[in-house]
Tab-separated table of C-alpha atoms in Angstrom:
chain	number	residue	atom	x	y	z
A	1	UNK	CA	-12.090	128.391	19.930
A	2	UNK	CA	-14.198	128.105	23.267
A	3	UNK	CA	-12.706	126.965	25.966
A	4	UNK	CA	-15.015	125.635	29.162
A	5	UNK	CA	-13.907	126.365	31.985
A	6	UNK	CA	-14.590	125.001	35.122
A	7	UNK	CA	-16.662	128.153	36.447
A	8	UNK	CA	-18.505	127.339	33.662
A	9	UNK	CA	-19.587	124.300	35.443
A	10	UNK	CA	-20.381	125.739	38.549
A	11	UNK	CA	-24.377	125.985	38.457
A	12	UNK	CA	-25.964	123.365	36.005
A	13	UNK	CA	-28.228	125.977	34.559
A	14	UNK	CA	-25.296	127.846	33.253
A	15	UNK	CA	-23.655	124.385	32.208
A	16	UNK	CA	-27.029	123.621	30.294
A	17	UNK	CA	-26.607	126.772	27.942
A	18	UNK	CA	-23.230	126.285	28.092
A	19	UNK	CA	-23.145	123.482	26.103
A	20	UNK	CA	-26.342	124.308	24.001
A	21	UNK	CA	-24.145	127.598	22.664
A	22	UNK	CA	-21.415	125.258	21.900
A	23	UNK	CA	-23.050	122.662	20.065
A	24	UNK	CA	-24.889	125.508	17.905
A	25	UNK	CA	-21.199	126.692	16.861
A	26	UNK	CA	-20.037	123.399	16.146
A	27	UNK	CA	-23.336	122.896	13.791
A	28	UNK	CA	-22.270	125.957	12.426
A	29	UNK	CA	-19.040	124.788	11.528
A	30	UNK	CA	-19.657	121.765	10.099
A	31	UNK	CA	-18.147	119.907	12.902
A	32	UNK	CA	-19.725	117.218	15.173
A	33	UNK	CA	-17.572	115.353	17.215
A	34	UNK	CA	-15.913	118.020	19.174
A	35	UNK	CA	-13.007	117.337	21.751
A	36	UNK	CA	-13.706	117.040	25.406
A	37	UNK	CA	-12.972	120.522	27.176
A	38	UNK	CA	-9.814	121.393	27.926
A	39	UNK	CA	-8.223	120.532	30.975
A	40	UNK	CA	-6.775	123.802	32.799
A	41	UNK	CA	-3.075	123.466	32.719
A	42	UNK	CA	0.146	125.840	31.342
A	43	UNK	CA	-1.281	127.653	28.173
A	44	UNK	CA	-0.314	130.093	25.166
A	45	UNK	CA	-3.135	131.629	23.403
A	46	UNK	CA	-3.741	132.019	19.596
A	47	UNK	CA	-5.865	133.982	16.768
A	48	UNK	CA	-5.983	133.504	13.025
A	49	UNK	CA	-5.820	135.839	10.207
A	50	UNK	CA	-6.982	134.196	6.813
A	51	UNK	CA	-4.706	135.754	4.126
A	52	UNK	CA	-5.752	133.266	1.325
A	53	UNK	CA	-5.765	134.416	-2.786
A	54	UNK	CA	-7.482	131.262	-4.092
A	55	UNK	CA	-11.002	132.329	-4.613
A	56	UNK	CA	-11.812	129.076	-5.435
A	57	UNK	CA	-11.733	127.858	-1.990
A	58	UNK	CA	-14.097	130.858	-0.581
A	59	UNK	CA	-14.900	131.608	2.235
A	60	UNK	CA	-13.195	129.625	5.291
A	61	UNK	CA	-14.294	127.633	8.491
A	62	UNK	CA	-11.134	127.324	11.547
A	63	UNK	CA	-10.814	124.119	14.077
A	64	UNK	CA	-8.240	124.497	16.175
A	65	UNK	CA	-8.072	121.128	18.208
A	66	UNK	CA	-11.455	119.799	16.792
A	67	UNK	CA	-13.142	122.557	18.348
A	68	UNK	CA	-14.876	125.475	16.800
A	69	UNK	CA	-12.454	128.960	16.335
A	70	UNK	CA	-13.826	130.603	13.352
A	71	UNK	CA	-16.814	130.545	11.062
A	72	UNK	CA	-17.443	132.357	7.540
A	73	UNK	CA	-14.354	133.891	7.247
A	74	UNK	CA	-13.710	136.169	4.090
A	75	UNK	CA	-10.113	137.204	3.197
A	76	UNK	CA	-8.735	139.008	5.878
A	77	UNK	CA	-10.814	138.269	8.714
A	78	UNK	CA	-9.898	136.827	11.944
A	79	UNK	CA	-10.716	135.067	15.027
A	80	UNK	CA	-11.649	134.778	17.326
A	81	UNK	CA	-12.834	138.644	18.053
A	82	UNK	CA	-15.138	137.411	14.764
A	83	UNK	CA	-16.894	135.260	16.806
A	84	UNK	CA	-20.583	135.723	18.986
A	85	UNK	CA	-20.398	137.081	22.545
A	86	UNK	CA	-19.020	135.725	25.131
A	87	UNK	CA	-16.350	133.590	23.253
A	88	UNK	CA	-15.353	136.613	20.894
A	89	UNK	CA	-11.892	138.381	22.371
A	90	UNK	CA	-8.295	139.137	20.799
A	91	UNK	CA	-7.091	135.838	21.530
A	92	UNK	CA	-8.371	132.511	22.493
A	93	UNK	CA	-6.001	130.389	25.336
A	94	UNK	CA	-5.158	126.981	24.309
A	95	UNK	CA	-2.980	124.279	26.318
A	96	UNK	CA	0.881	124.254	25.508
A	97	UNK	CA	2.413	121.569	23.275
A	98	UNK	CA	1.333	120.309	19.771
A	99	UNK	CA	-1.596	121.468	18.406
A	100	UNK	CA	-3.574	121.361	15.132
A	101	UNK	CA	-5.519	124.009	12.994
A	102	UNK	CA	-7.597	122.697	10.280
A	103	UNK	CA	-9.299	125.069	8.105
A	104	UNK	CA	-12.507	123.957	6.135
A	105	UNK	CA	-14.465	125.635	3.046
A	106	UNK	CA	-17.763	127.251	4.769
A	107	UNK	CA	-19.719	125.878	1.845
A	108	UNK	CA	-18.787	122.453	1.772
A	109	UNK	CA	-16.866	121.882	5.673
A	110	UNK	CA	-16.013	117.883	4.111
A	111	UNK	CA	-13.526	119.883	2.167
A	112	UNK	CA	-10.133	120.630	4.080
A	113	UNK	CA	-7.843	123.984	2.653
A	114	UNK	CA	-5.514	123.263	4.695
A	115	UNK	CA	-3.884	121.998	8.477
A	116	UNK	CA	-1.444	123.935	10.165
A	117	UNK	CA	0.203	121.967	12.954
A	118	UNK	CA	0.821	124.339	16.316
A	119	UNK	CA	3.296	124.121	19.207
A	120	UNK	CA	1.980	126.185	21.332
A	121	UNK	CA	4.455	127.521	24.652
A	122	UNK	CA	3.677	128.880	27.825
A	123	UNK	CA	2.389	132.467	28.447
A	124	UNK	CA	3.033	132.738	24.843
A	125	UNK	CA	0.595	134.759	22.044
A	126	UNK	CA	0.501	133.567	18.499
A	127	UNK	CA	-0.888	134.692	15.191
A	128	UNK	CA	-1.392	132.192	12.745
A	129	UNK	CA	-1.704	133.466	9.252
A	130	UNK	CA	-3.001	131.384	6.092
A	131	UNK	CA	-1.488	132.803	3.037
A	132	UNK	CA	-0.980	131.967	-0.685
A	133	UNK	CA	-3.003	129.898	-2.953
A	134	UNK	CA	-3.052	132.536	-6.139
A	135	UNK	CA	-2.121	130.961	-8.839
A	136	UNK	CA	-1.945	127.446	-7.476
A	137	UNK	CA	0.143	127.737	-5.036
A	138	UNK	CA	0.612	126.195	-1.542
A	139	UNK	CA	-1.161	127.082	1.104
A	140	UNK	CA	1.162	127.884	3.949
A	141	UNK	CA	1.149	129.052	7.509
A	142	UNK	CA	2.983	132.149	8.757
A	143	UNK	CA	3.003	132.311	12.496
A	144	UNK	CA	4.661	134.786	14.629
A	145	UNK	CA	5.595	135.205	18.454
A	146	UNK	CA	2.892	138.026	19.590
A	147	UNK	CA	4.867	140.910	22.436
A	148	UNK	CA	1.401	141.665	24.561
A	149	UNK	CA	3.010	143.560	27.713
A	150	UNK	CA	1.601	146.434	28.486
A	151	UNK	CA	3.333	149.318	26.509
A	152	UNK	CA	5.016	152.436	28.521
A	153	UNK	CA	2.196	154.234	29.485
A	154	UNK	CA	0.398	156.412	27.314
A	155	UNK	CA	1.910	155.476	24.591
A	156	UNK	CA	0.941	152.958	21.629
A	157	UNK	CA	2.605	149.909	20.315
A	158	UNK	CA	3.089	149.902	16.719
A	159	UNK	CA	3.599	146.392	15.012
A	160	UNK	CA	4.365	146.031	11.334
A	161	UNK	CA	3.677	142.817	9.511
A	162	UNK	CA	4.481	141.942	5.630
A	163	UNK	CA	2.682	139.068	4.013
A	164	UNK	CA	2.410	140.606	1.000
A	165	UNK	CA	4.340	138.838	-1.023
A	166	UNK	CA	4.569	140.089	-4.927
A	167	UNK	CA	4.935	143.930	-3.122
A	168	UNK	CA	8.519	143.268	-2.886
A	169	UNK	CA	10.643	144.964	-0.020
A	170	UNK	CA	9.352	148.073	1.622
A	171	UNK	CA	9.851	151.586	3.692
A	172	UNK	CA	7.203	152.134	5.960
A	173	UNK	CA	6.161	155.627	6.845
A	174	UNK	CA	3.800	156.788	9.520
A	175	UNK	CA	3.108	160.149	9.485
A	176	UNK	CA	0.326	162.811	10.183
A	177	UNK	CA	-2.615	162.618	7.454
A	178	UNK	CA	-1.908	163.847	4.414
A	179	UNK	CA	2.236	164.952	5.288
A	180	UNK	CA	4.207	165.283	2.314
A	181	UNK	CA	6.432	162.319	2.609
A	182	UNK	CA	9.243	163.644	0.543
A	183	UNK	CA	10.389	165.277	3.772
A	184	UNK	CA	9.337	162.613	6.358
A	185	UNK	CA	12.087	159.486	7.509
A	186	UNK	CA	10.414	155.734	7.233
A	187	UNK	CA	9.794	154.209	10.265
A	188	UNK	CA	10.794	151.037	8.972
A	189	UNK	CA	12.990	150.248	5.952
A	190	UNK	CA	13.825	147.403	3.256
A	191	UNK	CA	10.972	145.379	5.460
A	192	UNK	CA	11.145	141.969	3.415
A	193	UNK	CA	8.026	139.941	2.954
A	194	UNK	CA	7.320	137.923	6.160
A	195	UNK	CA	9.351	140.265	8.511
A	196	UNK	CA	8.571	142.052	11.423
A	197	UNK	CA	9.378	145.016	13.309
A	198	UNK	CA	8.234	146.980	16.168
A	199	UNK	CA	7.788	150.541	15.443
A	200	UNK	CA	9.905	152.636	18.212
A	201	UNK	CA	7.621	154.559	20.827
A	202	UNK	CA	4.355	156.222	19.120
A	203	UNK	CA	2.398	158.916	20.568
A	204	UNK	CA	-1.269	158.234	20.931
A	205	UNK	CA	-3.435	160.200	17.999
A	206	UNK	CA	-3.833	159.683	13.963
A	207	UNK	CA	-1.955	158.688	11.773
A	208	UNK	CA	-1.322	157.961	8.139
A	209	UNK	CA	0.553	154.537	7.119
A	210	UNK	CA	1.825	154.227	3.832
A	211	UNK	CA	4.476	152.088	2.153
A	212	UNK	CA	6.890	152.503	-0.929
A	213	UNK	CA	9.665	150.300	-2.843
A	214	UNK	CA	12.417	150.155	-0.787
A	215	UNK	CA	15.048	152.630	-1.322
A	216	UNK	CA	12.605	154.557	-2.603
A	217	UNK	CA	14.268	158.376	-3.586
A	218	UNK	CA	12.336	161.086	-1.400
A	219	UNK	CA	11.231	163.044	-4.519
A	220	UNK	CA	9.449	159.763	-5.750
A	221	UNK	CA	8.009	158.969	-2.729
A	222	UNK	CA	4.623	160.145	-3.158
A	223	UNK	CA	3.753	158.983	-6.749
A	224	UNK	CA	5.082	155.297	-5.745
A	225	UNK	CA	3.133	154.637	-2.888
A	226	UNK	CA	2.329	150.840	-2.718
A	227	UNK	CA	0.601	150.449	0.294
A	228	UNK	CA	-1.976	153.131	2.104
A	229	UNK	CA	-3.702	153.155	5.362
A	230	UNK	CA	-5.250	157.205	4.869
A	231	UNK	CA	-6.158	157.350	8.238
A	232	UNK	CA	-6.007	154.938	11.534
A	233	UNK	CA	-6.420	156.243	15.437
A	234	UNK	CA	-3.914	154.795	17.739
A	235	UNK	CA	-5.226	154.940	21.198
A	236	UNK	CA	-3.118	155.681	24.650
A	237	UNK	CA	-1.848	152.045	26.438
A	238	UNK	CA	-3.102	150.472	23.431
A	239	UNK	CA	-1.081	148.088	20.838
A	240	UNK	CA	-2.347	147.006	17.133
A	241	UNK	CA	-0.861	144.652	14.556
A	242	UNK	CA	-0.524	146.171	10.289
A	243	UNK	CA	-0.382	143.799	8.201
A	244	UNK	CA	0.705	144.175	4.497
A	245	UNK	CA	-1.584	142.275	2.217
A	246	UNK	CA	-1.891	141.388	-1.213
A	247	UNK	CA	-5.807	141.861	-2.296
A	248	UNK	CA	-8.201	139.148	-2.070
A	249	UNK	CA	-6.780	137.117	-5.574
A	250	UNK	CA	-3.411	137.835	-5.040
A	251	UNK	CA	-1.026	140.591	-6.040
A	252	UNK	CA	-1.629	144.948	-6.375
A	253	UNK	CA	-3.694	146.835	-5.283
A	254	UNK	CA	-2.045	146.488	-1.721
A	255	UNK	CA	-3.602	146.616	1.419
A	256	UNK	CA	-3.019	147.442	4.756
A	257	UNK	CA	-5.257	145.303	7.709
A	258	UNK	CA	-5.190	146.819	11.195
A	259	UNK	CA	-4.994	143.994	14.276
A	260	UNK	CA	-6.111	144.731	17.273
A	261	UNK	CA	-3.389	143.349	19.959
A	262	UNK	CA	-4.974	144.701	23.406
């Protein structure tokens, strides 16, 4: 979503392209009659993640209040950081209260998926995932409560996220590449689809993420791996979001999907 500020309106020149960017992102998204801008006031701010197994529906256009917030978006990708400079970042800010989220097909945008309704608190980051749709079924909206402080310095905040949901409960191990995980302790255990856990404090450097049946006997752990992330760098002061993900039509092979947070 692009929000206008009033700097935006400052010099008429800038207003001019301004408003030409917008309207080429609304024509992009199959949109026409966009809401006014925003009026500043108390805001939250919000990105999506599309999580949807019903290839049938393709690939996905996002309105959040009437207004542009994503365009072409295959399984797994997000917004707004998906969308062109300047209105790409992590999140976008939206005014508190009730608010809507309509997602369209890219290939025919007179064709709703789905509409997520929003409430939307102060100084408060969401992530809205889409998910299900495999095998018929409903197309729902998962939305957690994003922590965005700044983590204890130079150190990393880990976030763990399952919406996989045929994987079943897991133990979540993060470990140095290629460590032999009969002899390494989870992270995270019996992490039920749709929960959510902070990781304790985690060095800066590279890691390997993987993921096994809960309750998983050490000796096993290796040849039941579920989930695999071979190789992600976690930078100093920053935080990142994993998400456990069925593939792209629903069920194995698993996947993880690294979030950028700040």
């Amino acid at each position: 979503m692009t929000l206008i500020s009033a700097g935006v309106m400052r010099v008429a020149h800038r207003t001019s392209l301004a408003v030409l960017g917008l309207a080429a992102l609304l024509t992009g998204c199959g949109t026409k009659d966009a809401t006014d801008p925003l009026i500043p006031g108390p805001q939250g701010r919000v990105r999506f993640v599309t999580l949807i197994t019903d290839t049938t529906k393709g690939r996905v256009n996002v309105l959040l209040e009437n207004v542009a917030f994503g365009v072409n978006l295959v399984y797994g990708g997000t917004t707004p950081s998906s969308l062109p400079s300047p209105a790409n970042a992590i999140y976008s800010p939206i005014q508190t209260g009730t608010r809507s989220l309509v997602l369209k097909r890219t290939a025919d945008t007179t064709a709703i998926v789905a509409t997520f309704p929003l409430t939307i608190a102060n100084a408060a980051d969401y992530t809205v995932y889409a998910t299900g749709g495999a095998a018929a079924s409903a197309i729902t909206a998962f939305v957690t409560t994003d922590t965005n402080t700044t983590p204890a310095l130079g150190t990393v905040r880990v976030r763990v996220v399952h919406v996989a949901p045929s994987a079943g409960n897991v133990d979540v191990f993060v470990t140095a590449v290629g460590a032999d995980l009969s002899l390494a302790t989870p992270v995270l255990t019996n992490v039920p689809y749709r929960g959510l856990a902070y990781l304790p404090s985690v060095a800066p450097g590279t890691y390997q993420v993987r993921a096994v049946p809960a309750g998983t006997a050490a000796g096993s752990r290796a040849a039941n791996v579920v989930i695999n992330l071979a190789s992600i760098a976690l930078p100093a002061n920053g935080a990142r979001t994993i998400v456990a993900a069925d593939n792209n039509i629903g069920g194995a092979p698993y996947r993880f999907i690294v979030l950028t947070d700040r």
